[in-house]
XYZ file of N, CA and C in Angstrom:
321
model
N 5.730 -58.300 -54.340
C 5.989 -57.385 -53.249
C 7.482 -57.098 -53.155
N 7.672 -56.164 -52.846
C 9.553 -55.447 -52.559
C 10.035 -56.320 -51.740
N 11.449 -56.302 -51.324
C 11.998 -57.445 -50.307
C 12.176 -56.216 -49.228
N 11.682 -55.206 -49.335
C 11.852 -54.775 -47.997
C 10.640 -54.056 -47.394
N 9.681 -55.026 -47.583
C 8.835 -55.221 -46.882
C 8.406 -56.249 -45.653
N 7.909 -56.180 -44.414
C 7.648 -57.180 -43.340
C 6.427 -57.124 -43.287
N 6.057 -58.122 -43.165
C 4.540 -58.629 -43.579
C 4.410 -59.830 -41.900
N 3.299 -59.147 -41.439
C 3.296 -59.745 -39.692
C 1.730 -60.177 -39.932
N 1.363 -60.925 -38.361
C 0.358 -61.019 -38.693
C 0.218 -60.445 -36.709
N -1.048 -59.560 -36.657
C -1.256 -58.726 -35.118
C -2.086 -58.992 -34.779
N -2.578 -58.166 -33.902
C -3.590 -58.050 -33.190
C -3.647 -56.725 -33.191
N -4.417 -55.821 -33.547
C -4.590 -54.590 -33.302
C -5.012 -53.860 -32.994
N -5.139 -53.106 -31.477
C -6.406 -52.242 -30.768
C -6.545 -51.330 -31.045
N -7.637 -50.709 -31.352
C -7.950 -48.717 -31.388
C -8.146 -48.461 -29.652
N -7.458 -47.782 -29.295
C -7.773 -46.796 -28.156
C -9.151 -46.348 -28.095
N -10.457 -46.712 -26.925
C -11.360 -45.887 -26.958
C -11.416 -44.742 -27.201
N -12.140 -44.328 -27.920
C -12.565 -42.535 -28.157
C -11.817 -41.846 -27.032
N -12.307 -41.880 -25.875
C -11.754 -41.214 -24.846
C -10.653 -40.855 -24.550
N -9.717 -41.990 -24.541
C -8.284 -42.015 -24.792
C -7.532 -41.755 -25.809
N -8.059 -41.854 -26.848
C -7.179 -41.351 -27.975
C -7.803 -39.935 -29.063
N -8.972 -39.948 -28.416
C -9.845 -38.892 -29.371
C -10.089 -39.528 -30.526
N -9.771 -40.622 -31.652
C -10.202 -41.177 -32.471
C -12.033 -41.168 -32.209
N -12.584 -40.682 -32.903
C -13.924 -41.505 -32.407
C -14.651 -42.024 -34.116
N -14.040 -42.230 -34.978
C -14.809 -43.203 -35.886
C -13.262 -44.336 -36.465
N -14.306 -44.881 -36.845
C -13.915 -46.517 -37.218
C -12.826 -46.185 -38.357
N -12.004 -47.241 -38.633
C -10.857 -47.582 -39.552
C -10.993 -48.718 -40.662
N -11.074 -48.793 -41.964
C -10.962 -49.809 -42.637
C -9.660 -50.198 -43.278
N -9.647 -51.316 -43.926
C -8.480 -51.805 -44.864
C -7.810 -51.002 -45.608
N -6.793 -50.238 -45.753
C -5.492 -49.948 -46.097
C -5.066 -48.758 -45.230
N -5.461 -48.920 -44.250
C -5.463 -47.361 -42.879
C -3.937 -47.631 -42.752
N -3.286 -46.335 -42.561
C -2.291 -46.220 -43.078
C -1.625 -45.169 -41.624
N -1.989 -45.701 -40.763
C -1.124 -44.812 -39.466
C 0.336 -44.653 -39.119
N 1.016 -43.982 -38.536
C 2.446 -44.420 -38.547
C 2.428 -45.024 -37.057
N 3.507 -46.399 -37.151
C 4.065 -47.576 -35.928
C 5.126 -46.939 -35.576
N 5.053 -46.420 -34.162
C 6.656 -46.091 -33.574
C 7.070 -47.345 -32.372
N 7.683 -48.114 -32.779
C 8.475 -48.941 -32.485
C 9.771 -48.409 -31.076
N 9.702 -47.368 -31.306
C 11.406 -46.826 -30.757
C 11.121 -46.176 -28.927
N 9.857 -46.084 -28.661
C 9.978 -45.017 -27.468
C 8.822 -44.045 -27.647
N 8.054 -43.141 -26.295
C 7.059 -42.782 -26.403
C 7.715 -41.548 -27.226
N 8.752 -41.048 -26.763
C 9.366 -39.445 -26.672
C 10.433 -39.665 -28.253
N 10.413 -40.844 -28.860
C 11.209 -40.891 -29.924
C 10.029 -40.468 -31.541
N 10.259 -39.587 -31.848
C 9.662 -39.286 -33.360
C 9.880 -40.318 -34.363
N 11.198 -41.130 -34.826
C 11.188 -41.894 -35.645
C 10.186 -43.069 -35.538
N 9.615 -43.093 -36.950
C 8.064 -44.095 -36.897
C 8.352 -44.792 -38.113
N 7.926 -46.115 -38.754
C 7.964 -46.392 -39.840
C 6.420 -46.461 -40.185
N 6.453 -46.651 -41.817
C 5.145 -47.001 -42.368
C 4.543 -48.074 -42.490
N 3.436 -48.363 -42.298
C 2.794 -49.832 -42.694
C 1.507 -49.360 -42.787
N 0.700 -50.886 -43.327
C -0.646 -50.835 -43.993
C -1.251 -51.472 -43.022
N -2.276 -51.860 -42.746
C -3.900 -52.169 -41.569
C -4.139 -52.627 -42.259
N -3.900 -53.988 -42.955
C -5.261 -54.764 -43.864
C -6.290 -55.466 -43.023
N -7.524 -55.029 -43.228
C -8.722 -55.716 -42.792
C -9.459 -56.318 -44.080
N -10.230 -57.380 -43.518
C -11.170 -57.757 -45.171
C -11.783 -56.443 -45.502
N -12.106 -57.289 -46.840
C -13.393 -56.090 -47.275
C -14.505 -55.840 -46.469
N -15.250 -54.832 -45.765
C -16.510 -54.238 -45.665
C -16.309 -54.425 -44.004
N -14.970 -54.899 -43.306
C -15.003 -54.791 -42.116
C -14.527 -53.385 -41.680
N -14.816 -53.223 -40.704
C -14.168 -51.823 -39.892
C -13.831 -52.432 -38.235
N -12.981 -51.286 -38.080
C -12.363 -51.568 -36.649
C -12.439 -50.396 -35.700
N -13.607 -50.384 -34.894
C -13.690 -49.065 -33.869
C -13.474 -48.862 -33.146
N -13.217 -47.817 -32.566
C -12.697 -47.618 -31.157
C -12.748 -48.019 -30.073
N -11.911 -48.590 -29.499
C -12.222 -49.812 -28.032
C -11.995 -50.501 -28.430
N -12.432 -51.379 -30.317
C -12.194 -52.664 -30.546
C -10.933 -52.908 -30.844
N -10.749 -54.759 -31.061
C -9.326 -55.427 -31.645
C -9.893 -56.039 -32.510
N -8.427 -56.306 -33.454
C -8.713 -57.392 -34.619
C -7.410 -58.195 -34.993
N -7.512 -58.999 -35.158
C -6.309 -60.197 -35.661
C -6.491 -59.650 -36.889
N -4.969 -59.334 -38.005
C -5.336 -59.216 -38.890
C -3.619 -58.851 -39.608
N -3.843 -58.712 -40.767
C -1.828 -58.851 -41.376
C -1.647 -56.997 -41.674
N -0.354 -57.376 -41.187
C 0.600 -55.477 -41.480
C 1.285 -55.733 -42.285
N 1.729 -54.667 -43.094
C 3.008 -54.408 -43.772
C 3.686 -53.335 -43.528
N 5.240 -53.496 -43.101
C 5.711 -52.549 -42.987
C 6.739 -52.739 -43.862
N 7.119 -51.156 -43.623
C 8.203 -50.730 -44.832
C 9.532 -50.789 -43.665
N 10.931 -50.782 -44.595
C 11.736 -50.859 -43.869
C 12.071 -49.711 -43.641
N 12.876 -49.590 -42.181
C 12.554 -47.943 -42.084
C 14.270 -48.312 -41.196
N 15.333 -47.692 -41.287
C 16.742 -46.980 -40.435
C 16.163 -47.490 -39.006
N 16.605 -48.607 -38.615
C 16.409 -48.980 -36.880
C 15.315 -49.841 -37.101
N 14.841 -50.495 -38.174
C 13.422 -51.153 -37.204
C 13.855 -52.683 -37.349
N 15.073 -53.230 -37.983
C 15.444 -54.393 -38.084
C 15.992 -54.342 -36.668
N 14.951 -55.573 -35.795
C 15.492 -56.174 -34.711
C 14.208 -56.036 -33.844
N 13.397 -55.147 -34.180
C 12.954 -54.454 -34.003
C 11.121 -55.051 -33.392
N 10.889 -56.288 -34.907
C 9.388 -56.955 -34.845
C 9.813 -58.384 -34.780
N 9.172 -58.271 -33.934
C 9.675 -60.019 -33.138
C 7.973 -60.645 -32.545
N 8.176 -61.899 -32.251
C 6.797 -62.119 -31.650
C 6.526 -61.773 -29.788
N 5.146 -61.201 -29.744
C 5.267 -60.667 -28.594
C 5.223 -59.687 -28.371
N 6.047 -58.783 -29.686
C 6.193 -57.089 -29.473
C 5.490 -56.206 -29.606
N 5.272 -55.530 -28.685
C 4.157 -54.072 -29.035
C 4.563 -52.915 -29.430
N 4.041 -52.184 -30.033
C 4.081 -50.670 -30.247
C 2.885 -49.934 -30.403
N 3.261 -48.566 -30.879
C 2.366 -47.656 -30.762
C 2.163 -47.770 -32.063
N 0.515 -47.406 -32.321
C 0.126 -46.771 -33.878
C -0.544 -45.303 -33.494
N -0.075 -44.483 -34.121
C -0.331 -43.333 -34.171
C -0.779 -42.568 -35.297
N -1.326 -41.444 -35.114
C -2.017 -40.671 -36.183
C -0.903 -39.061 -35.252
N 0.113 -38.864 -36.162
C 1.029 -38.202 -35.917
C 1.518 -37.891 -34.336
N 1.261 -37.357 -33.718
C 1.977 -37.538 -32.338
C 0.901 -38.445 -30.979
N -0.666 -38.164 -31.971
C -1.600 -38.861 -31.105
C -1.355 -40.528 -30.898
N -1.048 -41.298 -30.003
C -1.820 -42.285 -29.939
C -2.972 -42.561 -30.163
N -3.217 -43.853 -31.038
C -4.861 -44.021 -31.029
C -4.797 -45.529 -31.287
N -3.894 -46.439 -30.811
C -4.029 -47.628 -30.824
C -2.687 -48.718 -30.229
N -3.050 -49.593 -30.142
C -1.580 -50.280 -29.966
C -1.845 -52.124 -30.536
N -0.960 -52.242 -30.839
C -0.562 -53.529 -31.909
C 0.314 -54.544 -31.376
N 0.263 -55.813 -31.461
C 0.896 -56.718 -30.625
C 1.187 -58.070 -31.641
N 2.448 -58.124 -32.118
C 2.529 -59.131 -32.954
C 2.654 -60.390 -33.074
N 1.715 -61.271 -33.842
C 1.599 -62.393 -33.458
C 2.594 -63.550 -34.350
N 2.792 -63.093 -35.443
C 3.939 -63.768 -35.821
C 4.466 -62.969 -37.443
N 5.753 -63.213 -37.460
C 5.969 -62.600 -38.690
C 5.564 -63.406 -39.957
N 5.179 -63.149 -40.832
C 4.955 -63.891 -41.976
C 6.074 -63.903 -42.885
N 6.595 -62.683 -43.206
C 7.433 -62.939 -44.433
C 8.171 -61.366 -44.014
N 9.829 -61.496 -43.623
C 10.471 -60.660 -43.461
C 11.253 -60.242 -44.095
N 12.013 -59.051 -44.428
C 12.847 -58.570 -44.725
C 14.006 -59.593 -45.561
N 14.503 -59.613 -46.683
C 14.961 -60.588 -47.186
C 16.554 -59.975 -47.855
């Protein structure tokens, strides 16, 4: 893996249908953008949703499960334990993420 990658381990909710308009399920390598910075701030970095194989994660639900993010201009300082942000599917919210510990950071 690159060294500038952060590898966490979350918790991660989909927003009910209602609230986010998402209305089908997400599997392993879902690829939303995390804005870290503010509701009204555009800068987002990238990361991966790994779930096992053949699980899915639907709307309303959570899952404990590992991220990777890429390093992105501002996000060092950024994932700490405790911290939430938004996952989004471009300006929509459709989930929020709460980290439970980092695994392997930025090096």
């Amino acid at each position: 893996m690159p060294d500038d990658v952060v590898h966490v381990r979350a918790t991660v909710r989909l927003l009910p249908s209602e609230e986010s308009g998402r209305s089908r399920p997400v599997y392993g390598g879902y690829r939303p953008n995390h804005n870290f910075f503010g509701p009204d701030n555009r800068a987002m970095t990238m990361g991966v949703i790994d779930l096992p194989a053949g699980v899915a994660l639907h709307p309303g639900d959570s899952i404990e499960t590992t991220i990777r993010f890429l390093n992105w201009p501002g996000l060092e300082g950024q994932i700490y334990s405790g911290r939430q942000w938004r996952i989004q599917e471009g300006a929509r919210v459709v989930g929020i993420g709460t980290v439970i510990e980092i695994v392997r950071a930025i090096q």
